[in-house]
PDB file of C-alpha atoms and ligand atoms in Angstrom:
ATOM      1  CA  UNK A 859     -34.440 -36.198  73.030  1.00 85.00           C
ATOM      2  CA  UNK A 860     -34.713 -39.888  72.344  1.00 91.00           C
ATOM      3  CA  UNK A 861     -37.002 -41.687  69.879  1.00 93.00           C
ATOM      4  CA  UNK A 862     -39.092 -44.528  71.327  1.00 91.00           C
ATOM      5  CA  UNK A 863     -38.190 -47.828  69.681  1.00 89.00           C
ATOM      6  CA  UNK A 864     -41.679 -49.272  69.656  1.00 94.00           C
ATOM      7  CA  UNK A 865     -44.322 -47.514  67.599  1.00 96.00           C
ATOM      8  CA  UNK A 866     -46.816 -45.533  69.642  1.00 98.00           C
ATOM      9  CA  UNK A 867     -49.328 -45.927  66.797  1.00 98.00           C
ATOM     10  CA  UNK A 868     -48.384 -48.526  64.192  1.00 98.00           C
ATOM     11  CA  UNK A 869     -48.700 -48.034  60.432  1.00 98.00           C
ATOM     12  CA  UNK A 870     -51.439 -50.695  60.405  1.00 98.00           C
ATOM     13  CA  UNK A 871     -53.435 -48.969  63.136  1.00 98.00           C
ATOM     14  CA  UNK A 872     -53.084 -45.687  61.237  1.00 98.00           C
ATOM     15  CA  UNK A 873     -54.391 -47.330  58.048  1.00 98.00           C
ATOM     16  CA  UNK A 874     -57.380 -48.847  59.802  1.00 98.00           C
ATOM     17  CA  UNK A 875     -58.372 -45.678  61.629  1.00 98.00           C
ATOM     18  CA  UNK A 876     -57.909 -43.434  58.584  1.00 98.00           C
ATOM     19  CA  UNK A 877     -60.145 -45.819  56.623  1.00 98.00           C
ATOM     20  CA  UNK A 878     -62.835 -45.320  59.272  1.00 98.00           C
ATOM     21  CA  UNK A 879     -62.458 -41.538  59.171  1.00 98.00           C
ATOM     22  CA  UNK A 880     -62.757 -41.589  55.378  1.00 98.00           C
ATOM     23  CA  UNK A 881     -66.041 -43.516  55.698  1.00 98.00           C
ATOM     24  CA  UNK A 882     -67.313 -40.882  58.140  1.00 98.00           C
ATOM     25  CA  UNK A 883     -66.402 -38.131  55.676  1.00 98.00           C
ATOM     26  CA  UNK A 884     -67.940 -40.039  52.747  1.00 98.00           C
ATOM     27  CA  UNK A 885     -71.178 -40.098  54.682  1.00 98.00           C
ATOM     28  CA  UNK A 886     -71.051 -36.496  55.911  1.00 98.00           C
ATOM     29  CA  UNK A 887     -70.281 -35.110  52.423  1.00 98.00           C
ATOM     30  CA  UNK A 888     -72.350 -37.500  50.319  1.00 96.00           C
ATOM     31  CA  UNK A 889     -74.148 -34.608  48.624  1.00 93.00           C
ATOM     32  CA  UNK A 890     -71.356 -32.026  48.622  1.00 93.00           C
ATOM     33  CA  UNK A 891     -67.992 -31.660  46.970  1.00 96.00           C
ATOM     34  CA  UNK A 892     -65.835 -30.627  49.909  1.00 98.00           C
ATOM     35  CA  UNK A 893     -62.559 -28.752  49.733  1.00 97.00           C
ATOM     36  CA  UNK A 894     -59.938 -30.547  51.784  1.00 97.00           C
ATOM     37  CA  UNK A 895     -57.592 -27.893  53.103  1.00 95.00           C
ATOM     38  CA  UNK A 896     -54.445 -29.587  54.346  1.00 95.00           C
ATOM     39  CA  UNK A 897     -52.380 -27.849  56.978  1.00 94.00           C
ATOM     40  CA  UNK A 898     -48.760 -28.225  55.855  1.00 92.00           C
ATOM     41  CA  UNK A 899     -46.416 -29.724  56.424  1.00 91.00           C
ATOM     42  CA  UNK A 900     -47.534 -32.116  59.144  1.00 94.00           C
ATOM     43  CA  UNK A 901     -50.994 -32.847  57.791  1.00 96.00           C
ATOM     44  CA  UNK A 902     -49.834 -34.040  54.385  1.00 97.00           C
ATOM     45  CA  UNK A 903     -49.336 -37.804  54.914  1.00 98.00           C
ATOM     46  CA  UNK A 904     -52.657 -37.942  56.770  1.00 98.00           C
ATOM     47  CA  UNK A 905     -54.444 -35.974  54.037  1.00 98.00           C
ATOM     48  CA  UNK A 906     -52.919 -38.159  51.302  1.00 98.00           C
ATOM     49  CA  UNK A 907     -54.031 -41.304  53.060  1.00 98.00           C
ATOM     50  CA  UNK A 908     -57.528 -39.897  53.673  1.00 98.00           C
ATOM     51  CA  UNK A 909     -57.754 -38.882  50.021  1.00 97.00           C
ATOM     52  CA  UNK A 910     -56.913 -42.415  48.857  1.00 98.00           C
ATOM     53  CA  UNK A 911     -59.673 -43.805  51.063  1.00 98.00           C
ATOM     54  CA  UNK A 912     -62.439 -41.343  50.180  1.00 98.00           C
ATOM     55  CA  UNK A 913     -64.955 -42.398  47.547  1.00 97.00           C
ATOM     56  CA  UNK A 914     -66.697 -39.014  47.162  1.00 97.00           C
ATOM     57  CA  UNK A 915     -65.412 -36.338  44.762  1.00 97.00           C
ATOM     58  CA  UNK A 916     -63.485 -33.571  46.501  1.00 97.00           C
ATOM     59  CA  UNK A 917     -60.936 -30.814  45.850  1.00 96.00           C
ATOM     60  CA  UNK A 918     -57.648 -30.402  47.673  1.00 94.00           C
ATOM     61  CA  UNK A 919     -55.641 -27.335  48.592  1.00 93.00           C
ATOM     62  CA  UNK A 920     -53.150 -26.602  51.293  1.00 92.00           C
ATOM     63  CA  UNK A 921     -52.311 -23.927  53.786  1.00 92.00           C
ATOM     64  CA  UNK A 922     -49.302 -23.344  55.977  1.00 90.00           C
ATOM     65  CA  UNK A 923     -49.625 -22.607  59.689  1.00 82.00           C
ATOM     66  CA  UNK A 924     -46.739 -22.750  62.096  1.00 71.00           C
ATOM     67  CA  UNK A 925     -46.484 -22.106  65.798  1.00 67.00           C
ATOM     68  CA  UNK A 926     -43.829 -24.508  66.983  1.00 59.00           C
ATOM     69  CA  UNK A 927     -40.162 -24.117  67.730  1.00 62.00           C
ATOM     70  CA  UNK A 928     -38.709 -27.474  68.831  1.00 64.00           C
ATOM     71  CA  UNK A 929     -41.237 -28.966  71.279  1.00 66.00           C
ATOM     72  CA  UNK A 930     -42.536 -25.578  72.467  1.00 68.00           C
ATOM     73  CA  UNK A 931     -45.711 -23.990  71.180  1.00 65.00           C
ATOM     74  CA  UNK A 932     -44.712 -20.349  70.686  1.00 64.00           C
ATOM     75  CA  UNK A 933     -48.217 -18.912  70.838  1.00 64.00           C
ATOM     76  CA  UNK A 934     -47.634 -16.834  67.705  1.00 72.00           C
ATOM     77  CA  UNK A 935     -49.286 -18.408  64.708  1.00 73.00           C
ATOM     78  CA  UNK A 936     -48.052 -17.684  61.238  1.00 76.00           C
ATOM     79  CA  UNK A 937     -50.509 -18.428  58.416  1.00 80.00           C
ATOM     80  CA  UNK A 938     -49.572 -18.508  54.767  1.00 79.00           C
ATOM     81  CA  UNK A 939     -52.517 -18.940  52.479  1.00 71.00           C
ATOM     82  CA  UNK A 940     -52.423 -19.148  48.728  1.00 65.00           C
ATOM     83  CA  UNK A 941     -54.825 -16.329  47.891  1.00 62.00           C
ATOM     84  CA  UNK A 942     -55.757 -17.867  44.554  1.00 74.00           C
ATOM     85  CA  UNK A 943     -57.667 -20.542  46.478  1.00 81.00           C
ATOM     86  CA  UNK A 944     -61.280 -19.542  46.837  1.00 88.00           C
ATOM     87  CA  UNK A 945     -63.071 -20.974  49.847  1.00 92.00           C
ATOM     88  CA  UNK A 946     -66.090 -18.662  49.616  1.00 94.00           C
ATOM     89  CA  UNK A 947     -69.286 -20.787  49.668  1.00 96.00           C
ATOM     90  CA  UNK A 948     -67.241 -24.003  49.785  1.00 97.00           C
ATOM     91  CA  UNK A 949     -67.680 -26.844  52.258  1.00 98.00           C
ATOM     92  CA  UNK A 950     -64.221 -26.760  53.787  1.00 97.00           C
ATOM     93  CA  UNK A 951     -62.593 -29.576  55.748  1.00 98.00           C
ATOM     94  CA  UNK A 952     -59.414 -28.524  57.521  1.00 97.00           C
ATOM     95  CA  UNK A 953     -57.033 -31.491  57.723  1.00 98.00           C
ATOM     96  CA  UNK A 954     -54.635 -31.282  60.681  1.00 97.00           C
ATOM     97  CA  UNK A 955     -51.974 -33.608  62.022  1.00 97.00           C
ATOM     98  CA  UNK A 956     -52.482 -32.813  65.699  1.00 97.00           C
ATOM     99  CA  UNK A 957     -54.430 -30.491  67.976  1.00 97.00           C
ATOM    100  CA  UNK A 958     -52.284 -29.501  70.918  1.00 94.00           C
ATOM    101  CA  UNK A 959     -52.852 -26.121  72.595  1.00 93.00           C
ATOM    102  CA  UNK A 960     -55.324 -25.449  69.798  1.00 93.00           C
ATOM    103  CA  UNK A 961     -53.830 -22.011  69.108  1.00 90.00           C
ATOM    104  CA  UNK A 962     -52.885 -22.845  65.531  1.00 89.00           C
ATOM    105  CA  UNK A 963     -56.263 -24.310  64.677  1.00 92.00           C
ATOM    106  CA  UNK A 964     -58.154 -21.488  66.401  1.00 93.00           C
ATOM    107  CA  UNK A 965     -56.190 -18.841  64.488  1.00 90.00           C
ATOM    108  CA  UNK A 966     -56.678 -20.766  61.273  1.00 91.00           C
ATOM    109  CA  UNK A 967     -60.429 -21.175  61.753  1.00 93.00           C
ATOM    110  CA  UNK A 968     -60.829 -17.447  62.474  1.00 91.00           C
ATOM    111  CA  UNK A 969     -58.833 -16.597  59.394  1.00 88.00           C
ATOM    112  CA  UNK A 970     -60.789 -18.989  57.158  1.00 92.00           C
ATOM    113  CA  UNK A 971     -64.180 -17.816  58.475  1.00 94.00           C
ATOM    114  CA  UNK A 972     -63.407 -14.330  57.177  1.00 91.00           C
ATOM    115  CA  UNK A 973     -63.576 -15.780  53.618  1.00 91.00           C
ATOM    116  CA  UNK A 974     -67.190 -16.955  54.149  1.00 95.00           C
ATOM    117  CA  UNK A 975     -67.051 -20.718  53.498  1.00 97.00           C
ATOM    118  CA  UNK A 976     -70.457 -22.450  53.334  1.00 98.00           C
ATOM    119  CA  UNK A 977     -69.280 -24.735  56.139  1.00 98.00           C
ATOM    120  CA  UNK A 978     -66.034 -25.246  57.993  1.00 98.00           C
ATOM    121  CA  UNK A 979     -65.152 -28.449  59.792  1.00 98.00           C
ATOM    122  CA  UNK A 980     -61.959 -30.031  60.971  1.00 98.00           C
ATOM    123  CA  UNK A 981     -60.518 -33.513  60.976  1.00 98.00           C
ATOM    124  CA  UNK A 982     -57.382 -34.139  63.010  1.00 98.00           C
ATOM    125  CA  UNK A 983     -55.363 -37.325  63.156  1.00 98.00           C
ATOM    126  CA  UNK A 984     -54.355 -36.802  66.783  1.00 98.00           C
ATOM    127  CA  UNK A 985     -55.814 -34.812  69.642  1.00 98.00           C
ATOM    128  CA  UNK A 986     -54.116 -33.909  72.949  1.00 97.00           C
ATOM    129  CA  UNK A 987     -57.098 -32.401  74.812  1.00 96.00           C
ATOM    130  CA  UNK A 988     -55.192 -32.089  78.112  1.00 96.00           C
ATOM    131  CA  UNK A 989     -52.964 -29.432  76.522  1.00 93.00           C
ATOM    132  CA  UNK A 990     -55.758 -27.229  75.187  1.00 95.00           C
ATOM    133  CA  UNK A 991     -55.512 -23.481  75.741  1.00 94.00           C
ATOM    134  CA  UNK A 992     -57.730 -22.179  72.906  1.00 93.00           C
ATOM    135  CA  UNK A 993     -61.433 -23.174  72.921  1.00 91.00           C
ATOM    136  CA  UNK A 994     -61.516 -25.387  69.860  1.00 95.00           C
ATOM    137  CA  UNK A 995     -62.318 -28.970  69.022  1.00 95.00           C
ATOM    138  CA  UNK A 996     -62.196 -31.050  65.882  1.00 98.00           C
ATOM    139  CA  UNK A 997     -65.307 -32.570  64.280  1.00 98.00           C
ATOM    140  CA  UNK A 998     -63.447 -35.834  63.674  1.00 98.00           C
ATOM    141  CA  UNK A 999     -60.501 -37.173  65.663  1.00 98.00           C
ATOM    142  CA  UNK A1000     -58.345 -40.166  64.715  1.00 98.00           C
ATOM    143  CA  UNK A1001     -56.766 -40.852  68.090  1.00 98.00           C
ATOM    144  CA  UNK A1002     -57.050 -39.014  71.402  1.00 98.00           C
ATOM    145  CA  UNK A1003     -53.694 -39.213  73.167  1.00 98.00           C
ATOM    146  CA  UNK A1004     -52.048 -38.228  76.448  1.00 97.00           C
ATOM    147  CA  UNK A1005     -49.558 -35.390  76.661  1.00 95.00           C
ATOM    148  CA  UNK A1006     -46.643 -36.891  74.714  1.00 94.00           C
ATOM    149  CA  UNK A1007     -44.522 -35.199  72.087  1.00 95.00           C
ATOM    150  CA  UNK A1008     -44.954 -37.445  69.066  1.00 97.00           C
ATOM    151  CA  UNK A1009     -43.234 -37.615  65.686  1.00 98.00           C
ATOM    152  CA  UNK A1010     -43.619 -39.519  62.440  1.00 98.00           C
ATOM    153  CA  UNK A1011     -46.274 -39.765  59.729  1.00 98.00           C
ATOM    154  CA  UNK A1012     -45.718 -36.089  58.899  1.00 98.00           C
ATOM    155  CA  UNK A1013     -45.041 -34.823  62.390  1.00 97.00           C
ATOM    156  CA  UNK A1014     -41.602 -33.483  63.176  1.00 96.00           C
ATOM    157  CA  UNK A1015     -39.176 -32.335  65.791  1.00 95.00           C
ATOM    158  CA  UNK A1016     -37.279 -29.454  64.146  1.00 92.00           C
ATOM    159  CA  UNK A1017     -38.007 -31.036  60.735  1.00 94.00           C
ATOM    160  CA  UNK A1018     -36.739 -34.509  61.728  1.00 95.00           C
ATOM    161  CA  UNK A1019     -38.727 -37.777  61.715  1.00 97.00           C
ATOM    162  CA  UNK A1020     -41.522 -36.685  59.360  1.00 97.00           C
ATOM    163  CA  UNK A1021     -40.644 -39.641  57.128  1.00 97.00           C
ATOM    164  CA  UNK A1022     -41.476 -42.388  59.648  1.00 97.00           C
ATOM    165  CA  UNK A1023     -44.481 -44.430  58.524  1.00 96.00           C
ATOM    166  CA  UNK A1024     -45.648 -44.936  62.080  1.00 98.00           C
ATOM    167  CA  UNK A1025     -45.941 -42.577  65.056  1.00 98.00           C
ATOM    168  CA  UNK A1026     -43.349 -42.640  67.861  1.00 98.00           C
ATOM    169  CA  UNK A1027     -42.922 -40.793  71.126  1.00 97.00           C
ATOM    170  CA  UNK A1028     -39.968 -38.461  71.478  1.00 95.00           C
ATOM    171  CA  UNK A1029     -38.852 -38.825  75.079  1.00 89.00           C
ATOM    172  CA  UNK A1030     -36.801 -36.293  76.992  1.00 83.00           C
ATOM    173  CA  UNK A1031     -33.330 -37.614  77.912  1.00 82.00           C
ATOM    174  CA  UNK A1032     -33.273 -39.025  81.419  1.00 71.00           C
ATOM    175  CA  UNK A1033     -30.580 -38.125  83.969  1.00 69.00           C
ATOM    176  CA  UNK A1034     -27.140 -39.227  82.796  1.00 63.00           C
ATOM    177  CA  UNK A1035     -26.301 -42.704  84.027  1.00 51.00           C
ATOM    178  CA  UNK A1036     -22.845 -43.640  85.272  1.00 46.00           C
TER     179      UNK A1036
HETATM  180  P1  IMP B1117     -51.094 -26.013  68.711  1.00 57.02           P
HETATM  181  O1  IMP B1117     -51.247 -24.653  68.124  1.00 57.02           O
HETATM  182  O2  IMP B1117     -50.389 -25.966  70.043  1.00 57.02           O
HETATM  183  O3  IMP B1117     -52.388 -26.792  68.802  1.00 57.02           O
HETATM  184  O4  IMP B1117     -50.096 -26.779  67.807  1.00 57.02           O
HETATM  185  C1  IMP B1117     -50.513 -27.399  66.695  1.00 57.02           C
HETATM  186  C2  IMP B1117     -49.371 -27.731  65.777  1.00 57.02           C
HETATM  187  O5  IMP B1117     -48.136 -27.917  66.482  1.00 57.02           O
HETATM  188  C3  IMP B1117     -49.663 -29.045  65.126  1.00 57.02           C
HETATM  189  O6  IMP B1117     -50.394 -28.859  63.956  1.00 57.02           O
HETATM  190  C4  IMP B1117     -48.286 -29.608  64.916  1.00 57.02           C
HETATM  191  O7  IMP B1117     -47.766 -29.135  63.700  1.00 57.02           O
HETATM  192  C5  IMP B1117     -47.477 -29.077  66.073  1.00 57.02           C
HETATM  193  N1  IMP B1117     -47.458 -30.057  67.198  1.00 57.02           N
HETATM  194  C6  IMP B1117     -48.205 -30.076  68.308  1.00 57.02           C
HETATM  195  N2  IMP B1117     -47.938 -31.125  69.094  1.00 57.02           N
HETATM  196  C7  IMP B1117     -46.994 -31.835  68.424  1.00 57.02           C
HETATM  197  C8  IMP B1117     -46.321 -33.077  68.703  1.00 57.02           C
HETATM  198  O8  IMP B1117     -46.531 -33.763  69.716  1.00 57.02           O
HETATM  199  N3  IMP B1117     -45.421 -33.469  67.765  1.00 57.02           N
HETATM  200  C9  IMP B1117     -45.156 -32.759  66.632  1.00 57.02           C
HETATM  201  N4  IMP B1117     -45.773 -31.620  66.326  1.00 57.02           N
HETATM  202  C10 IMP B1117     -46.686 -31.149  67.229  1.00 57.02           C
HETATM  203 MG1   MG B1118     -49.670 -28.768  62.178  1.00 57.02          MG
END
């Protein structure tokens, strides 16, 4: 796999769009104190940036959900939830890095619904609708993208590249040249 040299989404474009999403959330939760539930690890930089831009009061917690091995969605979703976090009767916003097949988010939403939140909505930085398998969509989407495997700004390939402050495409190696 090879990392694209040019950013696919620049740090500036990320800042601008996340500012817009924060305004949308400010408006939607003007009379509530939502609980931002960040899906680790990928959602963390996005959630941190959103949090800096929000003007409403809110609480933050995190949850772990994993389904990927390399660039393949495994279909089995593993959820680790800190049981001391109470989401009953809370207005929950799930903060995701990317919606791909949607299996992770669908499993997560089902799991969270069983704890009876007052409302449950999702904001995702990226959305790859062409890859969707599970019937799920986010309430707010930062960028809708084609079917690329992307890394950076929290997103990884086997734990690498999370630290990039922009988003790049990870391209498969082409045929070996002479
Ligand atoms: P899904 O269950 O297939 O929707 O996968 C969702 C999760 O897989 C995301 O929250 C990411 O953690 C990871 N993922 C999906 N697509 C990508 C990608 O292009 N780059 C890095 N991680 C990805
Ligand atoms: Mg994720």
